[in-house]
Coordinates of N, CA, C and O and ligand atoms in Angstrom, one line a residue:
X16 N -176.1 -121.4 -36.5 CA -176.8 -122.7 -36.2 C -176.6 -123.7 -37.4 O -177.1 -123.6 -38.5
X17 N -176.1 -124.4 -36.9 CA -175.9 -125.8 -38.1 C -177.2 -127.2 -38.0 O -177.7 -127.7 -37.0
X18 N -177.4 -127.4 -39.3 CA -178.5 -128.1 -39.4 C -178.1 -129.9 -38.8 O -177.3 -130.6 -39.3
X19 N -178.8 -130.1 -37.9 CA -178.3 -131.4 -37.6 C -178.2 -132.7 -37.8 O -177.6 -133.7 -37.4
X20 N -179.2 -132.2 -39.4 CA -179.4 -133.4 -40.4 C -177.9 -133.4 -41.4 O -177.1 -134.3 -41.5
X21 N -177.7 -132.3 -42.0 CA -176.8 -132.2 -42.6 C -175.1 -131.2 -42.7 O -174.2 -131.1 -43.4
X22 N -175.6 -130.7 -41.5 CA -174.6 -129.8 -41.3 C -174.6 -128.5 -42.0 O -173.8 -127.6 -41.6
X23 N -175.3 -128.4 -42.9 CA -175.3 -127.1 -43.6 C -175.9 -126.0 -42.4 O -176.4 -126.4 -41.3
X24 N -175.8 -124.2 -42.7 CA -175.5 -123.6 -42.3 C -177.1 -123.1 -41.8 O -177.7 -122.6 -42.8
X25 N -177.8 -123.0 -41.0 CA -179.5 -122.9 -41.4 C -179.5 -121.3 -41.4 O -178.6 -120.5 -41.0
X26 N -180.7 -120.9 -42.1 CA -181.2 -119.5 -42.3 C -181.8 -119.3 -40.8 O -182.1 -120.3 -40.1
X27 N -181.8 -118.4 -40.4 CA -182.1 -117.9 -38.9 C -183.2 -116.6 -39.3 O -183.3 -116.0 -40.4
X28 N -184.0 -116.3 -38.2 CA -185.2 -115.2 -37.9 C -186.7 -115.3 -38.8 O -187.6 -114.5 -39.0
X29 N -186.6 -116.5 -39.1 CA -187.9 -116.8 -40.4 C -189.1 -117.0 -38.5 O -189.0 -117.7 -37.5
X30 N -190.0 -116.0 -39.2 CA -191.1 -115.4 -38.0 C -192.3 -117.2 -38.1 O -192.3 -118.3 -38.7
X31 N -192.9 -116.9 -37.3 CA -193.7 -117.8 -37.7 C -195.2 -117.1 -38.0 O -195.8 -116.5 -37.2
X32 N -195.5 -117.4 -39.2 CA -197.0 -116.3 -39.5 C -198.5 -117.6 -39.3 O -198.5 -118.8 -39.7
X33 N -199.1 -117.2 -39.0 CA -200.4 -117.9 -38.9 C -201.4 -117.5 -40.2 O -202.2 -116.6 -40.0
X34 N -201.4 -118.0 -41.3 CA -202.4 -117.6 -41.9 C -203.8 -117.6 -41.7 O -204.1 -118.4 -40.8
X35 N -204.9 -116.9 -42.4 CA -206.0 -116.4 -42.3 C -206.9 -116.1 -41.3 O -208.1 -116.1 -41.2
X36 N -205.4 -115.7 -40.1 CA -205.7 -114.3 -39.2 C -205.3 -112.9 -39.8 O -204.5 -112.5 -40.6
X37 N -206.1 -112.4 -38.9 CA -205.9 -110.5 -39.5 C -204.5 -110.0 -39.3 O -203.8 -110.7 -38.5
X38 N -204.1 -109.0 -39.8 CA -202.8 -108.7 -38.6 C -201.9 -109.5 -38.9 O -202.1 -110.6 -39.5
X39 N -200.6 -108.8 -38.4 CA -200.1 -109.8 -37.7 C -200.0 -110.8 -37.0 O -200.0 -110.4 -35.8
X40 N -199.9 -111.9 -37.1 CA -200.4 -112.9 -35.8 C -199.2 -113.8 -35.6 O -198.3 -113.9 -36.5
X41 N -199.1 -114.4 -34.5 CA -197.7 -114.9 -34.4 C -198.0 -115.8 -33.1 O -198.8 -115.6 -32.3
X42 N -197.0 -117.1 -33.3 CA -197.4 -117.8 -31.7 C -196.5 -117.7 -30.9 O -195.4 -118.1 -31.3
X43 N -196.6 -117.2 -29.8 CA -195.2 -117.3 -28.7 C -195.5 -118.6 -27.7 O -196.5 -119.3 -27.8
X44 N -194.5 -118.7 -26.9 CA -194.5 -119.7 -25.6 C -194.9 -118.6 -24.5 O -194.7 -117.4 -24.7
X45 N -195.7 -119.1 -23.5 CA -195.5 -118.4 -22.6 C -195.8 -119.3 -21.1 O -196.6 -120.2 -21.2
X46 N -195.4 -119.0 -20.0 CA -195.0 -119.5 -18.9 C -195.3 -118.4 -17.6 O -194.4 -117.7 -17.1
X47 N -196.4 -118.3 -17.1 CA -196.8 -117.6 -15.8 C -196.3 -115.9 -16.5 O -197.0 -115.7 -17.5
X48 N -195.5 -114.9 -16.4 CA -195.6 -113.7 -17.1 C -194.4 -113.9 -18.1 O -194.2 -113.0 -19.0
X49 N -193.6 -115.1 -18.0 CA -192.5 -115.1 -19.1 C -193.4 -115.2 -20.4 O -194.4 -115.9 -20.3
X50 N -193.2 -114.7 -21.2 CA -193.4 -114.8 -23.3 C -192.2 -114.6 -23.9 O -191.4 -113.7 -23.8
X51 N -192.0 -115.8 -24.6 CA -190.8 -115.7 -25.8 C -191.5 -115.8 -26.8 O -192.6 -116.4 -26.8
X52 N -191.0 -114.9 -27.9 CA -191.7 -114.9 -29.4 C -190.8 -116.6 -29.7 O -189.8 -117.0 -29.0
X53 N -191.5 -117.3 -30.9 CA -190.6 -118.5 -31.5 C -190.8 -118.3 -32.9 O -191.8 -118.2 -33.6
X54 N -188.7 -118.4 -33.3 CA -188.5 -118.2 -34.2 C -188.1 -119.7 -34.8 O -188.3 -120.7 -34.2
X55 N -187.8 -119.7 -35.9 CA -187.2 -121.1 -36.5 C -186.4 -120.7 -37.6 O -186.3 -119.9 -38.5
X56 N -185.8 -121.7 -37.2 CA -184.3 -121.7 -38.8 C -184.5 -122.8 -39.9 O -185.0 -123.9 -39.9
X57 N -184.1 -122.1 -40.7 CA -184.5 -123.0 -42.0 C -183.3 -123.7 -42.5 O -182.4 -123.0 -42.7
X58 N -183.1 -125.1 -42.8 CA -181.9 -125.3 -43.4 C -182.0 -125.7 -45.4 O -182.6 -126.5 -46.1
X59 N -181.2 -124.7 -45.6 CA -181.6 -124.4 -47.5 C -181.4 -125.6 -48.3 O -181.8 -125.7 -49.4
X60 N -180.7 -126.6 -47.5 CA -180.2 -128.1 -48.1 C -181.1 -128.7 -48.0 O -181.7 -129.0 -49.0
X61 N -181.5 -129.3 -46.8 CA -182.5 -130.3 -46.9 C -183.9 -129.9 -46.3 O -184.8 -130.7 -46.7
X62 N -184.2 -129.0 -45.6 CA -185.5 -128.0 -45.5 C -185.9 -128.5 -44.4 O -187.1 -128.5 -44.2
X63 N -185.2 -129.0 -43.6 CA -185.3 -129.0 -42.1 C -185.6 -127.4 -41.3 O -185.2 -126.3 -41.5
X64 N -186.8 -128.2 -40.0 CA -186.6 -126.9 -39.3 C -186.5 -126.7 -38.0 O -187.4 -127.2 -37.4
X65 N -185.5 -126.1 -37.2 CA -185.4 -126.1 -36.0 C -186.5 -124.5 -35.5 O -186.8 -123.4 -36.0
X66 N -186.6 -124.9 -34.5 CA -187.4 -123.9 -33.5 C -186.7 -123.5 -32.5 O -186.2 -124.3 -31.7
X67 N -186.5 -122.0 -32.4 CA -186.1 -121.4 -30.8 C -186.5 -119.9 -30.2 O -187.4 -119.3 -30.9
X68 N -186.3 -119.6 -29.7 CA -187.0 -118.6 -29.2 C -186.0 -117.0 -29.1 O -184.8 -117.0 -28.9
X69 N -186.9 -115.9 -29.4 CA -186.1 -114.9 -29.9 C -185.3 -114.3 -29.1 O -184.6 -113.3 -29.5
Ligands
ZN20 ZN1 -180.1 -129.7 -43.6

């Protein structure tokens, strides 16, 4: 995945954590019984972040 700001190369699988919940806690999408976990990419250049689904 290339960053669309700069082209650089983005980091991929960075989870999304919810702090000061217990647990693991995480937000998915969900849609009547579809759930996608959502992941996001990081780009190390300019710290852009895209969102997609695992
Ligand atoms: Zn970038």
């Amino acid at each position: 995945m290339k960053c669309p700001n700069c082209s650089a190369e983005m980091i991929k699988d960075y989870e999304i954590k919810v702090h000061g919940a217990s647990l693991l806690a995480y937000i998915s999408l969900k849609k009547d019984k579809d759930e996608k976990q959502i992941k996001a990419a990081v780009c190390p250049k300019c710290g852009k972040i895209e969102f997609y689904t695992a």
